[in-house]
PDB file of C-alpha atoms and ligand atoms in Angstrom:
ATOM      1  CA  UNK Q  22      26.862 -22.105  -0.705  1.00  0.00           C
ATOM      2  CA  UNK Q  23      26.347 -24.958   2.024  1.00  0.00           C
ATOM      3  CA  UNK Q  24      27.795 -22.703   4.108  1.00  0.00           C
ATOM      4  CA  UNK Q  25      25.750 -20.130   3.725  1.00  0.00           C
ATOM      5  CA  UNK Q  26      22.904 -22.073   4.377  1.00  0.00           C
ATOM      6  CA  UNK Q  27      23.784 -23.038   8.036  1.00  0.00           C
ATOM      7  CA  UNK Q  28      24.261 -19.149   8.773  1.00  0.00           C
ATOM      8  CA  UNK Q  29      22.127 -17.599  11.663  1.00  0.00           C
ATOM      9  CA  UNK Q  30      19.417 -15.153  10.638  1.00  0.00           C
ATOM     10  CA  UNK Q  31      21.990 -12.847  12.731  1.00  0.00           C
ATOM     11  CA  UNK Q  32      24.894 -13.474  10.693  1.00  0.00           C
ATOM     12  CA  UNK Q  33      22.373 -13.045   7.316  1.00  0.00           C
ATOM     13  CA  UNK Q  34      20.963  -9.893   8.271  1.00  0.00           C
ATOM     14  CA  UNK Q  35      24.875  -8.137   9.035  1.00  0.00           C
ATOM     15  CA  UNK Q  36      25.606  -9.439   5.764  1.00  0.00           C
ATOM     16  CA  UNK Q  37      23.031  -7.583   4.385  1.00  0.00           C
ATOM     17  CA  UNK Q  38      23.839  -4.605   6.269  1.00  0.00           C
ATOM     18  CA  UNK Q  39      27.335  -4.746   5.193  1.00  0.00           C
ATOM     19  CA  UNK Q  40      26.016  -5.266   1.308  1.00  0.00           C
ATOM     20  CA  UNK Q  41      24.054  -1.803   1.653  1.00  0.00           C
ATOM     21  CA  UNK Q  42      26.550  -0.124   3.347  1.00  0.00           C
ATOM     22  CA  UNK Q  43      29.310  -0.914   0.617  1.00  0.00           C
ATOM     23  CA  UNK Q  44      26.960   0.358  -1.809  1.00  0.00           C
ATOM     24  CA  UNK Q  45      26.600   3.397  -0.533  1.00  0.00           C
ATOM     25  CA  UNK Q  46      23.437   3.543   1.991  1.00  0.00           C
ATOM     26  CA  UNK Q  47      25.498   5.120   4.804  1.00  0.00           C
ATOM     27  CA  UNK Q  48      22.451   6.531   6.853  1.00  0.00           C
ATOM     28  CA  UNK Q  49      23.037   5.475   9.916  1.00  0.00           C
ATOM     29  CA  UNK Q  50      18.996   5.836  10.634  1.00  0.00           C
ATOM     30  CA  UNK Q  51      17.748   4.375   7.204  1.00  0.00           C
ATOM     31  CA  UNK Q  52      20.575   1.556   8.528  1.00  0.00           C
ATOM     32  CA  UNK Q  53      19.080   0.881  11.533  1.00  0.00           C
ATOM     33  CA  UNK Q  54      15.245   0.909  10.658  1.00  0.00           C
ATOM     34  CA  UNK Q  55      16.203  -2.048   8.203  1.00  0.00           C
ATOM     35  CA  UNK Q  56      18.093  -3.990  10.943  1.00  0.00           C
ATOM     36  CA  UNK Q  57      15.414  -3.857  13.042  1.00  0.00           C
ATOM     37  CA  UNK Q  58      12.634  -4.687  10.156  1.00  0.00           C
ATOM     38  CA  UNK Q  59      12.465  -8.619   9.917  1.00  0.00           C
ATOM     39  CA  UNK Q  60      11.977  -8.747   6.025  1.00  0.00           C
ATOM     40  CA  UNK Q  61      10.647 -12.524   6.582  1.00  0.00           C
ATOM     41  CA  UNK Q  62       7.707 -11.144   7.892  1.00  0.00           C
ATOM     42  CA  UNK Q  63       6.708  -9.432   4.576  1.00  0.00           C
ATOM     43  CA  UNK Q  64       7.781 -12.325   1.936  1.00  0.00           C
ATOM     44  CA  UNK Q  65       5.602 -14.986   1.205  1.00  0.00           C
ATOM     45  CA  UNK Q  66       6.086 -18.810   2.780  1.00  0.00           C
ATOM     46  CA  UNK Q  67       7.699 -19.749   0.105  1.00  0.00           C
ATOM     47  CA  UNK Q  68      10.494 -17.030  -0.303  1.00  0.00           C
ATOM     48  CA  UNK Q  69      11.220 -16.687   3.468  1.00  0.00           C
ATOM     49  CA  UNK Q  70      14.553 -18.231   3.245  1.00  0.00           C
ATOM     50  CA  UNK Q  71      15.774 -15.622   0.804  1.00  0.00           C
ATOM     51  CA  UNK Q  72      14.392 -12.674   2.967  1.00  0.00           C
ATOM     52  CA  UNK Q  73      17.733 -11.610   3.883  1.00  0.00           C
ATOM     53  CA  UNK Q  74      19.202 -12.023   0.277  1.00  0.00           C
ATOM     54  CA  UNK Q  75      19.299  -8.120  -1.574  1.00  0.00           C
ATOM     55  CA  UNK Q  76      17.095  -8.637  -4.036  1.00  0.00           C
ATOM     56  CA  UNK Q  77      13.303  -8.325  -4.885  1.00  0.00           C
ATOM     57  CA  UNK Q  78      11.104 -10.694  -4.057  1.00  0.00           C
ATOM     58  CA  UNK Q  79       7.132 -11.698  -5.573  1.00  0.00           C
ATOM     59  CA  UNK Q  80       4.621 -10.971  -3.381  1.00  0.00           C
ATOM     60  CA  UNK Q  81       0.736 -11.603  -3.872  1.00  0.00           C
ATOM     61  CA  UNK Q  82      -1.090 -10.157  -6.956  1.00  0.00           C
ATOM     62  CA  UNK Q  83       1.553 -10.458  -9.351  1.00  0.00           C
ATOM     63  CA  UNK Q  84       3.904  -7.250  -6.940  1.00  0.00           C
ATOM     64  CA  UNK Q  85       7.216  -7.619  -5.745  1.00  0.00           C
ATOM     65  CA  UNK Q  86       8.705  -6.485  -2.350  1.00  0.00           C
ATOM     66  CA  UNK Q  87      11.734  -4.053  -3.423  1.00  0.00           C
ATOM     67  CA  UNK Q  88      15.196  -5.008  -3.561  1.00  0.00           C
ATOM     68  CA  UNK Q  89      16.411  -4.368   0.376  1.00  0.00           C
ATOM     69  CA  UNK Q  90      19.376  -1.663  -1.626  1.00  0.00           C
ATOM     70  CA  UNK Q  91      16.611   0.189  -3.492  1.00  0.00           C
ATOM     71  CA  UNK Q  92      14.639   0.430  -0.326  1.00  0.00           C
ATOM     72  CA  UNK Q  93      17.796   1.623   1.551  1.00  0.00           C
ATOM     73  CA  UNK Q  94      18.779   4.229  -1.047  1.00  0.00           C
ATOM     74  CA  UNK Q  95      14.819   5.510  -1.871  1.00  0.00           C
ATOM     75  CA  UNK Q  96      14.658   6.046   1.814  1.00  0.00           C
ATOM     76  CA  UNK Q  97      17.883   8.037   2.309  1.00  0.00           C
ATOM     77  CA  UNK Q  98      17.077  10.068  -0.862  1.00  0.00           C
ATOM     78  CA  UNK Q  99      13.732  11.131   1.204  1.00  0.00           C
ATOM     79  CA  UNK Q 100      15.848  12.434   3.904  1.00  0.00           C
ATOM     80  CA  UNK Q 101      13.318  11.482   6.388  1.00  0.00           C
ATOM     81  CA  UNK Q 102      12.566  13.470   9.723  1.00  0.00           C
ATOM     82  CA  UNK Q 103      10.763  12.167  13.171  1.00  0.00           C
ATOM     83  CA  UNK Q 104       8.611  15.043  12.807  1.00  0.00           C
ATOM     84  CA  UNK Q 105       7.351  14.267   9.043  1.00  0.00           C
ATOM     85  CA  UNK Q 106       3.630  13.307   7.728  1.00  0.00           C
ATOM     86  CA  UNK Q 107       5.037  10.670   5.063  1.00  0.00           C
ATOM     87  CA  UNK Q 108       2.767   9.771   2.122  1.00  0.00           C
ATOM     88  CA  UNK Q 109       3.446   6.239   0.560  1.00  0.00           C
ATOM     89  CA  UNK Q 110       1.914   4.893  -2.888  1.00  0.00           C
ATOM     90  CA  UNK Q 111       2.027   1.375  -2.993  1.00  0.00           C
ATOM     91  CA  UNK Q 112       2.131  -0.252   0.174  1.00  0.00           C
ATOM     92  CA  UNK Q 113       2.882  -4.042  -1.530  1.00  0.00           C
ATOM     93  CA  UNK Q 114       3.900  -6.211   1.577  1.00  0.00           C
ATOM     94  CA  UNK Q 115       4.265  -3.365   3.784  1.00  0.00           C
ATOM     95  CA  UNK Q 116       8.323  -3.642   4.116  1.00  0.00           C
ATOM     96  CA  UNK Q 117       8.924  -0.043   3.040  1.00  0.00           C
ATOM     97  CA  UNK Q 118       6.189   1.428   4.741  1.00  0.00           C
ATOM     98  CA  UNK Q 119       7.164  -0.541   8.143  1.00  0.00           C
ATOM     99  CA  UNK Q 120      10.687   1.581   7.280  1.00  0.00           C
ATOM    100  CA  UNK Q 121       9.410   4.790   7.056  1.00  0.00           C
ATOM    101  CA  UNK Q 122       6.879   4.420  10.008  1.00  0.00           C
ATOM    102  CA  UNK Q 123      10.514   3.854  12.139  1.00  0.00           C
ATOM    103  CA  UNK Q 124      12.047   7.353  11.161  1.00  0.00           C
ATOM    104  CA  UNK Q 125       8.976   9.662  10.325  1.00  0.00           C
ATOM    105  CA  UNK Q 126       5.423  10.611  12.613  1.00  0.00           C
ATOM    106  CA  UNK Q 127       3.111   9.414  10.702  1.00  0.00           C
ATOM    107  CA  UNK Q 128       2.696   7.667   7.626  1.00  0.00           C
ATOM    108  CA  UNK Q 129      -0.231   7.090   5.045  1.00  0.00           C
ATOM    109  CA  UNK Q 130       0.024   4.566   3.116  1.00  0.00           C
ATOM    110  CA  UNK Q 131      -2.159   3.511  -0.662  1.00  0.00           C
ATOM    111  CA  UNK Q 132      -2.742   0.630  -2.133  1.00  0.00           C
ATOM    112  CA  UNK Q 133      -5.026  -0.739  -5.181  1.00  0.00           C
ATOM    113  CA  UNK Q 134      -5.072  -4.435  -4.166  1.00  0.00           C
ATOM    114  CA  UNK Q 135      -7.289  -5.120  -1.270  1.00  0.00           C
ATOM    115  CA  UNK Q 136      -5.797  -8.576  -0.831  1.00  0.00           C
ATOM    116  CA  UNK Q 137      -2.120  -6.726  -0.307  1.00  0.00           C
ATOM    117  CA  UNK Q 138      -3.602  -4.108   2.001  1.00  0.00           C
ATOM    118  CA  UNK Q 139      -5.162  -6.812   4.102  1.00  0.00           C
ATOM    119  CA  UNK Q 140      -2.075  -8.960   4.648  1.00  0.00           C
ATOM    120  CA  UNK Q 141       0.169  -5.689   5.335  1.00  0.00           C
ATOM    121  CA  UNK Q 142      -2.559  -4.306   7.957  1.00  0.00           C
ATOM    122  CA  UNK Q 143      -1.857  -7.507   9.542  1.00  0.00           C
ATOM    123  CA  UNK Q 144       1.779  -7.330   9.507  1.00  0.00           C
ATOM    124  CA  UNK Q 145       1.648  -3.724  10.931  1.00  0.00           C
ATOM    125  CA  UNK Q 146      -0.747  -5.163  13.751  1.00  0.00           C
ATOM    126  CA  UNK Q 147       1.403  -7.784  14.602  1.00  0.00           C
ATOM    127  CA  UNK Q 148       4.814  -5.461  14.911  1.00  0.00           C
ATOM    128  CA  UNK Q 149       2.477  -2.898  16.682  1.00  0.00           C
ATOM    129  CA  UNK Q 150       3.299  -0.612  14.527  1.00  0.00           C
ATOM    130  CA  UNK Q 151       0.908   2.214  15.762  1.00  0.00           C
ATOM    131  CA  UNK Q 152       1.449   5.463  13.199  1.00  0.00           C
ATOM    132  CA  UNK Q 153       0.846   4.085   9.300  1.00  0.00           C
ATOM    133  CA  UNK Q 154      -2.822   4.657   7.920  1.00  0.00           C
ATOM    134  CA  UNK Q 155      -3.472   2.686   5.539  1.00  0.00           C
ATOM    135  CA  UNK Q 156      -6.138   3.263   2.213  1.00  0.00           C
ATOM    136  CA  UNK Q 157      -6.864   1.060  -0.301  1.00  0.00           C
ATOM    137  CA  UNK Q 158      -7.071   3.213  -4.154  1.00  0.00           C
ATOM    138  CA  UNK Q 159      -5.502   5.076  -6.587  1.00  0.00           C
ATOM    139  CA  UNK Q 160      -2.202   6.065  -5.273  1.00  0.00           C
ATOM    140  CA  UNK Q 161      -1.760   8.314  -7.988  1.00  0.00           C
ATOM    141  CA  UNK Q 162      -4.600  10.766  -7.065  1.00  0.00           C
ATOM    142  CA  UNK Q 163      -2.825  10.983  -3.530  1.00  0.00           C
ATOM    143  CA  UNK Q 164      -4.323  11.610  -0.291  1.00  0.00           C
ATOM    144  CA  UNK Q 165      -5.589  15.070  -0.578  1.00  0.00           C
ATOM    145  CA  UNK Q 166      -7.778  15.090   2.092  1.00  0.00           C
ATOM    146  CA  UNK Q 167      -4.555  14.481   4.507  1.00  0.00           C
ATOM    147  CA  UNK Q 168      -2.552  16.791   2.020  1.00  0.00           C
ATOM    148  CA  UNK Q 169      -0.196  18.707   2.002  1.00  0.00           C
ATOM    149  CA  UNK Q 170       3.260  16.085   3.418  1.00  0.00           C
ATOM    150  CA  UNK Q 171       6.525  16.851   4.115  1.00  0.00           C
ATOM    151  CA  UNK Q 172       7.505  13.587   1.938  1.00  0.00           C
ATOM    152  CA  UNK Q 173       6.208  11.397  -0.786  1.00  0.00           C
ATOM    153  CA  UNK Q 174       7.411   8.252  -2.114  1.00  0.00           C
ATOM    154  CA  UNK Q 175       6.061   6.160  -4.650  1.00  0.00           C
ATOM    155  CA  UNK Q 176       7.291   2.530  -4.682  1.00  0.00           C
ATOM    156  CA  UNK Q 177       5.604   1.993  -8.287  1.00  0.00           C
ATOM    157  CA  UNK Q 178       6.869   3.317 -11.279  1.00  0.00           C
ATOM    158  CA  UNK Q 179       5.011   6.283 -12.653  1.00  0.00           C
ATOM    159  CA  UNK Q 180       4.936   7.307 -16.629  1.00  0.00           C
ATOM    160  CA  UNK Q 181       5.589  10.847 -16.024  1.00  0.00           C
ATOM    161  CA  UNK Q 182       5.763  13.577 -13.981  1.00  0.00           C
ATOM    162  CA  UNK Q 183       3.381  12.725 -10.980  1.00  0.00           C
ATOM    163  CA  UNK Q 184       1.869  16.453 -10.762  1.00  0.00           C
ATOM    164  CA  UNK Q 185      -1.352  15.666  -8.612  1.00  0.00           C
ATOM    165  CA  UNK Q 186       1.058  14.037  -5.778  1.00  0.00           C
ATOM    166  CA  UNK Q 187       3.579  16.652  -6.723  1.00  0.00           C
ATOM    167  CA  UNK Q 188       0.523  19.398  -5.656  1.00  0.00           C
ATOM    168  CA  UNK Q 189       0.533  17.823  -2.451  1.00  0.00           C
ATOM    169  CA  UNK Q 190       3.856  17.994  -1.168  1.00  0.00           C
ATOM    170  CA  UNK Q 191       4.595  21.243   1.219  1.00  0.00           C
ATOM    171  CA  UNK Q 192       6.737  24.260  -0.485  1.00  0.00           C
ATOM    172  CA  UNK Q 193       9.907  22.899   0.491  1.00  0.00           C
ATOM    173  CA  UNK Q 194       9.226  18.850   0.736  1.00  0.00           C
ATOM    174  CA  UNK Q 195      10.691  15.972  -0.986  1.00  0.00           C
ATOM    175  CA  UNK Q 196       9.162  13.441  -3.256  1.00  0.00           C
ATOM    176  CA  UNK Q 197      11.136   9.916  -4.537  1.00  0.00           C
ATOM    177  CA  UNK Q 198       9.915   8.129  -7.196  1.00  0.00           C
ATOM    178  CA  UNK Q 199      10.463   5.764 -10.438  1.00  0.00           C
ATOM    179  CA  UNK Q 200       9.711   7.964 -13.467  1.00  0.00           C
ATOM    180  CA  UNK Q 201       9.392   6.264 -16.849  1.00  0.00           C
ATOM    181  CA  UNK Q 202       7.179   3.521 -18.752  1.00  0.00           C
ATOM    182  CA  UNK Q 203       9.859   0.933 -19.490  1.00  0.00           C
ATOM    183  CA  UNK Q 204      11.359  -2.133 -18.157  1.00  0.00           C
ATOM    184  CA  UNK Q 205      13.758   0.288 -16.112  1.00  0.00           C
ATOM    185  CA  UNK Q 206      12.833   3.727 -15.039  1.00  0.00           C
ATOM    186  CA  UNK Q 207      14.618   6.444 -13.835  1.00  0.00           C
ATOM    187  CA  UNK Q 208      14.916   6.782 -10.002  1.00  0.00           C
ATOM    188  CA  UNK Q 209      13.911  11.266  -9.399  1.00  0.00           C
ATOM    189  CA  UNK Q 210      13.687  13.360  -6.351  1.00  0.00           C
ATOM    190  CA  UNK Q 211      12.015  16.404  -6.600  1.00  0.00           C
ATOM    191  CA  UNK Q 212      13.023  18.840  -3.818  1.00  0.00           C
ATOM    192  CA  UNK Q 213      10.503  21.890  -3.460  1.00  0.00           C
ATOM    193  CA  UNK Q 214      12.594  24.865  -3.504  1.00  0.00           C
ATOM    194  CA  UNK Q 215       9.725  26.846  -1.854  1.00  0.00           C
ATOM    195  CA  UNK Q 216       8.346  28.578  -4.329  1.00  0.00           C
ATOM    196  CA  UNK Q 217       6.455  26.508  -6.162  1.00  0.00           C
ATOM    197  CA  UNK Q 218       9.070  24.865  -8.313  1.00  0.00           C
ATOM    198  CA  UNK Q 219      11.594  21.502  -7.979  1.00  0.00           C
ATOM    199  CA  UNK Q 220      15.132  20.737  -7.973  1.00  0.00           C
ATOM    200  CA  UNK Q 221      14.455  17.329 -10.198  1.00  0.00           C
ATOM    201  CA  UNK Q 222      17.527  15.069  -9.544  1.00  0.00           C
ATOM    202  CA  UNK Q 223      18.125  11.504 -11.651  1.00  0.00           C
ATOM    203  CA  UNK Q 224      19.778   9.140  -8.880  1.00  0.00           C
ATOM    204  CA  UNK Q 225      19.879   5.857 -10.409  1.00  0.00           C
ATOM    205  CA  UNK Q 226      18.076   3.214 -13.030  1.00  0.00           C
ATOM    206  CA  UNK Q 227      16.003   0.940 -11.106  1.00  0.00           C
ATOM    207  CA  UNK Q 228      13.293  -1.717 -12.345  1.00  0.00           C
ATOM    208  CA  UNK Q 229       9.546  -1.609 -10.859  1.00  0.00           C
ATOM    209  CA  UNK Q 230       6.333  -2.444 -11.639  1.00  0.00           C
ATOM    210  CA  UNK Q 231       3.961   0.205 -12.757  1.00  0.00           C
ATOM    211  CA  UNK Q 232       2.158   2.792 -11.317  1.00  0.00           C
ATOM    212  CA  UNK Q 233      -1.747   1.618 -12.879  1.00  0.00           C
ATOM    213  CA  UNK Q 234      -4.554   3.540 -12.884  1.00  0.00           C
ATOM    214  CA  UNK Q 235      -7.829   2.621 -10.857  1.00  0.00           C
ATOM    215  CA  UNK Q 236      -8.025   0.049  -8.031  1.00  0.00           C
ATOM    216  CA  UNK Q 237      -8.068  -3.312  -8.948  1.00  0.00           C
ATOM    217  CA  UNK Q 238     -11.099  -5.259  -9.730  1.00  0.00           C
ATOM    218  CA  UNK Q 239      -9.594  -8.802  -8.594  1.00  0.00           C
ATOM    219  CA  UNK Q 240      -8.701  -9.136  -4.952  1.00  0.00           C
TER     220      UNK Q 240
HETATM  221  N1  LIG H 306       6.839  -0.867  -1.238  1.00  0.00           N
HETATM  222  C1  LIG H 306       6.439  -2.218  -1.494  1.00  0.00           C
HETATM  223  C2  LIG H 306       6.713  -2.616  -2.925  1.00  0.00           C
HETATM  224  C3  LIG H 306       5.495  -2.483  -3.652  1.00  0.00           C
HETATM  225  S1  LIG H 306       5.459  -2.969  -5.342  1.00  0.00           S
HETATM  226  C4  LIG H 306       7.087  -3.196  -0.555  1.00  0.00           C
HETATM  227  O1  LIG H 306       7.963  -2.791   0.213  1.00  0.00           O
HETATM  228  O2  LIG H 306       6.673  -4.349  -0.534  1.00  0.00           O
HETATM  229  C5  LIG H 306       4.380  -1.687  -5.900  1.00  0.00           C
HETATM  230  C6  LIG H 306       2.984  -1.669  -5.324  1.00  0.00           C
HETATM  231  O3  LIG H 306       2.330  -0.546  -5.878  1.00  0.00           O
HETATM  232  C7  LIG H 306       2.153  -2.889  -5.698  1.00  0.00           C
HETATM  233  O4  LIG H 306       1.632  -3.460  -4.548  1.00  0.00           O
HETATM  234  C8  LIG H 306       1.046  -2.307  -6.586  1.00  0.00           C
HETATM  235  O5  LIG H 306      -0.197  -2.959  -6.444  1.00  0.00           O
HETATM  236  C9  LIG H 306       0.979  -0.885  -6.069  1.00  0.00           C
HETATM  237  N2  LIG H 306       0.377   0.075  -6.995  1.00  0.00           N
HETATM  238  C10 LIG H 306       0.539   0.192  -8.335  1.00  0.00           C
HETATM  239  N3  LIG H 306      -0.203   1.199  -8.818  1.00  0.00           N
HETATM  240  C11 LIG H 306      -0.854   1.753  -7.744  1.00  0.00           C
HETATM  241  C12 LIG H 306      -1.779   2.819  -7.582  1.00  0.00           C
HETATM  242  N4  LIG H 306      -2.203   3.559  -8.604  1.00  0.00           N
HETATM  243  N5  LIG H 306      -2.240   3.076  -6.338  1.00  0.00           N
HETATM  244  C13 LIG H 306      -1.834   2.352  -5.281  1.00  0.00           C
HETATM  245  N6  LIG H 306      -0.970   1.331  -5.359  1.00  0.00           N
HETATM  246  C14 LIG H 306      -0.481   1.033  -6.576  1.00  0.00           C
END
């Protein structure tokens, strides 16, 4: 462990790499957009030391920023293109959304905690990040005045189907999220097969917080 501790950020971060690569995030995109994201910019003072460990962190409000594996895998399973409009629910720190913002056009972002909003418009600022929108409220209503997207992903676990973000995907887009009410939920993409129904696919067990309704009334 001592060891460990004297190793560069450098050294950390290909470890990391190497980690998500053995478990199977093989994307050489999704690969690069995390190497280039410095996670220590989205944890909290007090966590910064572990940014480069893969596993979730807390955040402000009671959130956590995903596990740096379930980030690589969620965004691989989107299948991301340069040219996509990329609706996020539950911006959190802002990690996963900095991510996506690296391999899509645009991305629009939701979040029910104004505190978290604030501190990840700041983050985006500062890495002059200059295509993520960002909206603070009730992620699971969507954005349907920017509707419809050629991707959704939801980085908080919903109890069901989500069928109003579902409604605004494009015919053939692709949505990621947790489905399920328990402890651990079950990690779905829905591909559009054009015609108004989904291939649903189950790709792993993962563990996030919910999906609640309403914006928060604390900060
Ligand atoms: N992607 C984030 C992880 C976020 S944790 C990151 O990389 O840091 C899940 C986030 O979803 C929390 O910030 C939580 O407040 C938010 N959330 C939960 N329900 C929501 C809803 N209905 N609308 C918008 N955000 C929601």
């Amino acid at each position: 462990m001592a060891k460990k501790d004297h190793d560069t950020a450098d050294t950390r971060l290909a470890r990391l790499i190497l980690a998500l690569r053995s478990q199977g995030v093989s994307d050489s995109g999704v690969l690069n957009a995390i190497e280039t994201t410095p996670r220590e910019a989205f944890t909290p003072d007090l966590f910064k030391a572990r940014a480069f460990e893969d596993s979730a962190l807390p955040i402000a409000c009671g959130q956590t920023i995903s596990q740096p594996f379930i980030v690589g895998l969620m965004t691989q399973a989107l299948k991301v293109d340069k040219r996509d409009r990329v609706l996020e629910i539950g911006t959190g720190s802002g990690y996963q959304t900095t991510i996506l913002s690296k391999l899509s056009r645009l991305v629009y972002t939701v979040e029910r905690y104004r505190t978290l909003m604030r501190e990840a418009e700041a983050r985006f600022k500062t890495l002059g990040l200059t295509n993520v929108i960002t909206r603070f409220g009730d992620g699971g209503e969507g954005w349907p005045e920017q509707a419809p997207f050629d991707r959704i992903m939801v980085t908080a676990a919903a109890s069901d189907e989500p069928k109003a973000l579902l409604s605004q995907l494009k015919p053939k887009g692709i949505l990621v999220a947790p489905i399920g009410r328990g402890p651990v939920q079950s990690l779905r993409r829905y591909t559009g097969d054009g015609k108004g129904g989904f291939e649903i696919e189950a790709l792993t067990d993962v563990r996030f917080v919910p999906l609640l309704d309403g914006v928060a009334k604390e900060l």
